[in-house]
PDB file of C-alpha atoms in Angstrom:
ATOM      1  CA  ILE A 170       0.000   0.000   0.000  1.00 70.00           C
ATOM      2  CA  ALA A 171       2.796   2.400   0.935  1.00 71.00           C
ATOM      3  CA  GLU A 172       4.624   1.691  -2.334  1.00 76.00           C
ATOM      4  CA  GLU A 173       1.487   2.374  -4.356  1.00 75.00           C
ATOM      5  CA  MET A 174       0.925   5.604  -2.453  1.00 69.00           C
ATOM      6  CA  LEU A 175       4.494   6.746  -3.115  1.00 71.00           C
ATOM      7  CA  LEU A 176       4.241   5.874  -6.806  1.00 73.00           C
ATOM      8  CA  LEU A 177       0.988   7.789  -7.080  1.00 68.00           C
ATOM      9  CA  LYS A 178       2.527  10.794  -5.326  1.00 69.00           C
ATOM     10  CA  LYS A 179       5.650  10.692  -7.531  1.00 70.00           C
ATOM     11  CA  SER A 180       3.588  10.459 -10.727  1.00 69.00           C
ATOM     12  CA  GLY A 181       2.781  14.163 -10.425  1.00 64.00           C
ATOM     13  CA  ASP A 182      -0.807  13.260 -11.212  1.00 62.00           C
ATOM     14  CA  SER A 183      -2.078  14.358  -7.788  1.00 55.00           C
ATOM     15  CA  LYS A 184      -4.479  17.017  -9.150  1.00 60.00           C
ATOM     16  CA  THR A 185      -6.853  14.572 -10.833  1.00 66.00           C
ATOM     17  CA  LEU A 186      -9.965  13.359  -9.084  1.00 67.00           C
ATOM     18  CA  SER A 187      -9.152   9.716  -9.799  1.00 71.00           C
ATOM     19  CA  SER A 188      -5.712  10.111  -8.182  1.00 70.00           C
ATOM     20  CA  ALA A 189      -7.241  11.719  -5.115  1.00 71.00           C
ATOM     21  CA  ALA A 190      -9.829   8.949  -4.895  1.00 72.00           C
ATOM     22  CA  ARG A 191      -7.157   6.261  -5.259  1.00 72.00           C
ATOM     23  CA  MET A 192      -5.015   7.926  -2.567  1.00 71.00           C
ATOM     24  CA  ASN A 193      -8.019   7.998  -0.215  1.00 74.00           C
ATOM     25  CA  GLU A 194      -8.767   4.352  -0.986  1.00 80.00           C
ATOM     26  CA  LEU A 195      -5.175   3.380  -0.217  1.00 79.00           C
ATOM     27  CA  SER A 196      -5.190   5.456   2.968  1.00 81.00           C
ATOM     28  CA  PHE A 197      -8.353   3.752   4.207  1.00 79.00           C
ATOM     29  CA  SER A 198      -6.890   0.340   3.342  1.00 83.00           C
ATOM     30  CA  ALA A 199      -3.765   1.148   5.362  1.00 82.00           C
ATOM     31  CA  LEU A 200      -5.868   2.409   8.256  1.00 80.00           C
ATOM     32  CA  ASN A 201      -8.007  -0.729   8.171  1.00 82.00           C
ATOM     33  CA  LEU A 202      -4.914  -2.961   8.225  1.00 85.00           C
ATOM     34  CA  LEU A 203      -3.517  -0.989  11.156  1.00 84.00           C
ATOM     35  CA  ILE A 204      -6.763  -1.335  13.097  1.00 83.00           C
ATOM     36  CA  GLU A 205      -6.895  -5.084  12.409  1.00 84.00           C
ATOM     37  CA  TYR A 206      -3.288  -5.433  13.568  1.00 82.00           C
ATOM     38  CA  LEU A 207      -3.899  -3.469  16.766  1.00 81.00           C
ATOM     39  CA  GLU A 208      -7.096  -5.375  17.543  1.00 82.00           C
ATOM     40  CA  GLY A 209      -5.161  -8.622  17.014  1.00 83.00           C
ATOM     41  CA  LYS A 210      -2.773  -7.425  19.735  1.00 80.00           C
ATOM     42  CA  GLY A 211      -5.692  -6.697  22.073  1.00 81.00           C
ATOM     43  CA  ILE A 212      -5.550  -2.931  21.525  1.00 76.00           C
ATOM     44  CA  ARG A 213      -8.852  -1.342  20.633  1.00 75.00           C
ATOM     45  CA  PRO A 214      -8.273   2.070  19.052  1.00 68.00           C
ATOM     46  CA  GLU A 215     -10.751   4.724  20.136  1.00 74.00           C
ATOM     47  CA  MET A 216     -11.715   7.867  18.320  1.00 71.00           C
ATOM     48  CA  ASN A 217     -10.114  11.034  19.601  1.00 78.00           C
ATOM     49  CA  PRO A 218     -12.641  12.741  21.927  1.00 82.00           C
ATOM     50  CA  ASP A 219     -11.877  16.077  20.273  1.00 83.00           C
ATOM     51  CA  VAL A 220     -12.901  14.619  16.902  1.00 84.00           C
ATOM     52  CA  THR A 221     -16.007  13.107  18.497  1.00 84.00           C
ATOM     53  CA  ARG A 222     -17.007  16.586  19.657  1.00 87.00           C
ATOM     54  CA  MET A 223     -16.809  17.808  16.057  1.00 91.00           C
ATOM     55  CA  LEU A 224     -18.915  15.012  14.532  1.00 89.00           C
ATOM     56  CA  PRO A 225     -22.251  16.803  15.112  1.00 91.00           C
ATOM     57  CA  VAL A 226     -20.742  19.907  13.503  1.00 94.00           C
ATOM     58  CA  LEU A 227     -19.665  17.949  10.420  1.00 92.00           C
ATOM     59  CA  GLU A 228     -23.031  16.216  10.191  1.00 92.00           C
ATOM     60  CA  PHE A 229     -24.876  19.528  10.514  1.00 94.00           C
ATOM     61  CA  ALA A 230     -22.704  21.061   7.788  1.00 94.00           C
ATOM     62  CA  ARG A 231     -23.208  18.024   5.537  1.00 92.00           C
ATOM     63  CA  ARG A 232     -27.002  18.237   5.895  1.00 92.00           C
ATOM     64  CA  HIS A 233     -27.079  22.003   5.302  1.00 95.00           C
ATOM     65  CA  LEU A 234     -24.573  22.556   2.501  1.00 94.00           C
ATOM     66  CA  ASP A 235     -27.219  24.458   0.577  1.00 94.00           C
ATOM     67  CA  ARG A 236     -27.363  27.155   3.277  1.00 93.00           C
ATOM     68  CA  LYS A 237     -25.001  29.925   4.252  1.00 94.00           C
ATOM     69  CA  LEU A 238     -23.093  28.495   7.187  1.00 95.00           C
ATOM     70  CA  GLU A 239     -21.494  30.769   9.766  1.00 96.00           C
ATOM     71  CA  VAL A 240     -18.578  29.783  11.995  1.00 96.00           C
ATOM     72  CA  ALA A 241     -20.566  31.013  15.019  1.00 96.00           C
ATOM     73  CA  ASP A 242     -23.365  28.514  14.263  1.00 95.00           C
ATOM     74  CA  LEU A 243     -20.870  25.693  13.874  1.00 96.00           C
ATOM     75  CA  ALA A 244     -19.061  26.681  17.080  1.00 96.00           C
ATOM     76  CA  ARG A 245     -22.359  26.589  18.994  1.00 95.00           C
ATOM     77  CA  ARG A 246     -22.906  23.003  17.835  1.00 94.00           C
ATOM     78  CA  ALA A 247     -19.536  22.070  19.370  1.00 93.00           C
ATOM     79  CA  ASN A 248     -20.246  24.083  22.532  1.00 93.00           C
ATOM     80  CA  LEU A 249     -17.116  26.177  21.960  1.00 95.00           C
ATOM     81  CA  SER A 250     -16.408  29.863  21.565  1.00 96.00           C
ATOM     82  CA  VAL A 251     -15.738  30.963  17.997  1.00 97.00           C
ATOM     83  CA  PRO A 252     -11.956  31.478  18.469  1.00 97.00           C
ATOM     84  CA  ARG A 253     -11.576  28.165  20.330  1.00 97.00           C
ATOM     85  CA  PHE A 254     -13.703  26.315  17.762  1.00 96.00           C
ATOM     86  CA  HIS A 255     -11.719  27.771  14.876  1.00 96.00           C
ATOM     87  CA  ALA A 256      -8.391  26.789  16.472  1.00 96.00           C
ATOM     88  CA  GLU A 257      -9.566  23.283  17.449  1.00 94.00           C
ATOM     89  CA  PHE A 258     -11.124  22.621  14.066  1.00 94.00           C
ATOM     90  CA  LYS A 259      -7.979  23.668  12.225  1.00 94.00           C
ATOM     91  CA  ARG A 260      -5.816  21.583  14.561  1.00 92.00           C
ATOM     92  CA  LEU A 261      -7.954  18.483  14.030  1.00 90.00           C
ATOM     93  CA  PHE A 262      -8.725  18.734  10.325  1.00 89.00           C
ATOM     94  CA  GLY A 263      -5.940  20.902   8.941  1.00 90.00           C
ATOM     95  CA  ASP A 264      -8.279  23.482   7.414  1.00 92.00           C
ATOM     96  CA  PRO A 265     -10.274  26.374   8.810  1.00 96.00           C
ATOM     97  CA  PRO A 266     -13.951  25.406   9.223  1.00 96.00           C
ATOM     98  CA  LEU A 267     -15.315  27.277   6.214  1.00 96.00           C
ATOM     99  CA  ASP A 268     -12.552  25.930   3.951  1.00 95.00           C
ATOM    100  CA  HIS A 269     -13.560  22.440   5.062  1.00 94.00           C
ATOM    101  CA  VAL A 270     -17.205  23.229   4.312  1.00 95.00           C
ATOM    102  CA  ARG A 271     -16.195  24.493   0.847  1.00 95.00           C
ATOM    103  CA  LYS A 272     -14.442  21.170   0.195  1.00 93.00           C
ATOM    104  CA  MET A 273     -17.550  19.313   1.364  1.00 93.00           C
ATOM    105  CA  ARG A 274     -19.627  21.395  -1.045  1.00 95.00           C
ATOM    106  CA  LEU A 275     -17.285  20.676  -3.938  1.00 93.00           C
ATOM    107  CA  SER A 276     -17.272  16.972  -3.131  1.00 91.00           C
ATOM    108  CA  LYS A 277     -21.082  16.893  -3.145  1.00 91.00           C
ATOM    109  CA  ALA A 278     -21.077  18.891  -6.389  1.00 93.00           C
ATOM    110  CA  SER A 279     -18.747  16.375  -8.041  1.00 90.00           C
ATOM    111  CA  ASP A 280     -21.131  13.586  -6.963  1.00 88.00           C
ATOM    112  CA  LEU A 281     -24.070  15.494  -8.474  1.00 90.00           C
ATOM    113  CA  LEU A 282     -22.143  16.089 -11.696  1.00 90.00           C
ATOM    114  CA  ARG A 283     -21.299  12.407 -11.856  1.00 84.00           C
ATOM    115  CA  SER A 284     -24.752  11.061 -11.090  1.00 80.00           C
ATOM    116  CA  GLY A 285     -27.279  13.336 -12.692  1.00 75.00           C
ATOM    117  CA  SER A 286     -28.292  15.786 -15.296  1.00 80.00           C
ATOM    118  CA  SER A 287     -28.862  18.787 -13.013  1.00 89.00           C
ATOM    119  CA  SER A 288     -27.817  22.105 -14.463  1.00 92.00           C
ATOM    120  CA  LEU A 289     -24.766  23.871 -13.073  1.00 94.00           C
ATOM    121  CA  GLU A 290     -27.075  26.495 -11.579  1.00 95.00           C
ATOM    122  CA  GLU A 291     -29.096  23.802  -9.765  1.00 95.00           C
ATOM    123  CA  ILE A 292     -25.911  22.179  -8.486  1.00 95.00           C
ATOM    124  CA  ALA A 293     -24.572  25.557  -7.359  1.00 95.00           C
ATOM    125  CA  GLN A 294     -27.775  26.260  -5.414  1.00 95.00           C
ATOM    126  CA  SER A 295     -27.959  22.815  -3.832  1.00 94.00           C
ATOM    127  CA  THR A 296     -24.352  23.038  -2.666  1.00 95.00           C
ATOM    128  CA  GLY A 297     -24.487  26.556  -1.249  1.00 95.00           C
ATOM    129  CA  PHE A 298     -22.649  28.542  -3.907  1.00 95.00           C
ATOM    130  CA  CYS A 299     -24.174  31.937  -4.630  1.00 93.00           C
ATOM    131  CA  ASN A 300     -24.339  31.261  -8.391  1.00 94.00           C
ATOM    132  CA  GLN A 301     -23.090  29.057 -11.204  1.00 95.00           C
ATOM    133  CA  PHE A 302     -20.078  31.269 -11.916  1.00 96.00           C
ATOM    134  CA  HIS A 303     -18.841  31.209  -8.327  1.00 95.00           C
ATOM    135  CA  PHE A 304     -19.343  27.437  -8.266  1.00 96.00           C
ATOM    136  CA  SER A 305     -17.436  26.975 -11.548  1.00 96.00           C
ATOM    137  CA  ARG A 306     -14.558  29.160 -10.352  1.00 96.00           C
ATOM    138  CA  GLU A 307     -14.233  27.260  -7.048  1.00 95.00           C
ATOM    139  CA  PHE A 308     -14.531  23.888  -8.806  1.00 94.00           C
ATOM    140  CA  ARG A 309     -11.765  24.805 -11.253  1.00 94.00           C
ATOM    141  CA  LYS A 310      -9.571  26.110  -8.426  1.00 93.00           C
ATOM    142  CA  CYS A 311      -9.984  22.844  -6.518  1.00 90.00           C
ATOM    143  CA  TYR A 312      -9.895  20.241  -9.318  1.00 88.00           C
ATOM    144  CA  GLY A 313      -7.944  22.036 -12.029  1.00 88.00           C
ATOM    145  CA  TYR A 314     -10.711  22.053 -14.651  1.00 88.00           C
ATOM    146  CA  PRO A 315     -14.275  23.363 -14.915  1.00 93.00           C
ATOM    147  CA  PRO A 316     -17.323  21.297 -13.964  1.00 93.00           C
ATOM    148  CA  THR A 317     -18.427  21.098 -17.612  1.00 91.00           C
ATOM    149  CA  VAL A 318     -15.199  19.287 -18.525  1.00 90.00           C
ATOM    150  CA  PHE A 319     -15.610  17.012 -15.510  1.00 88.00           C
ATOM    151  CA  ARG A 320     -19.156  16.090 -16.577  1.00 88.00           C
ATOM    152  CA  LYS A 321     -18.134  15.587 -20.216  1.00 86.00           C
ATOM    153  CA  ASN A 322     -15.265  13.272 -19.232  1.00 81.00           C
ATOM    154  CA  ILE A 323     -17.514  11.272 -16.902  1.00 76.00           C
ATOM    155  CA  SER A 324     -20.116  10.831 -19.672  1.00 69.00           C
ATOM    156  CA  LYS A 325     -17.370   9.564 -22.001  1.00 71.00           C
ATOM    157  CA  GLY A 326     -16.153   7.146 -19.343  1.00 65.00           C
ATOM    158  CA  LEU A 327     -12.817   8.905 -18.996  1.00 63.00           C
ATOM    159  CA  ALA A 328     -11.043   8.964 -15.674  1.00 51.00           C
ATOM    160  CA  VAL A 329     -10.842  12.454 -14.193  1.00 53.00           C
TER     161      VAL A 329
END
């Protein structure tokens, strides 16, 4: 698994969606093997309590991606002050909360592009972007190409 991950990283192909998906798949496989190994040794890994505190926040954000989400609302769900929430969230997940929400929105948008025939405007609205142009700009910034190219490649069966 580690060798495959290194080869994928060295390929310079890390911007494509298929490479990101493969890296995630390999990461989860490695994590699963580690958990099986630890459980075989009688060690039962537990989830970090700090992460557990953030799960309702992530679930709330996931269910309300179509709305404008404020850091103060998210912080309330974690029972933390805004500065403390922001610092804890960034420490745990590596991104500020609203950057993480943007990535969640783009992930949902890529699923919608892959699975349906919704217009870009409909996808933008259902994922909380103010309009199709903002959505397209953010999608291109994240994935390296516009959503129309993504959809066209998916329909042709090309890996993206």
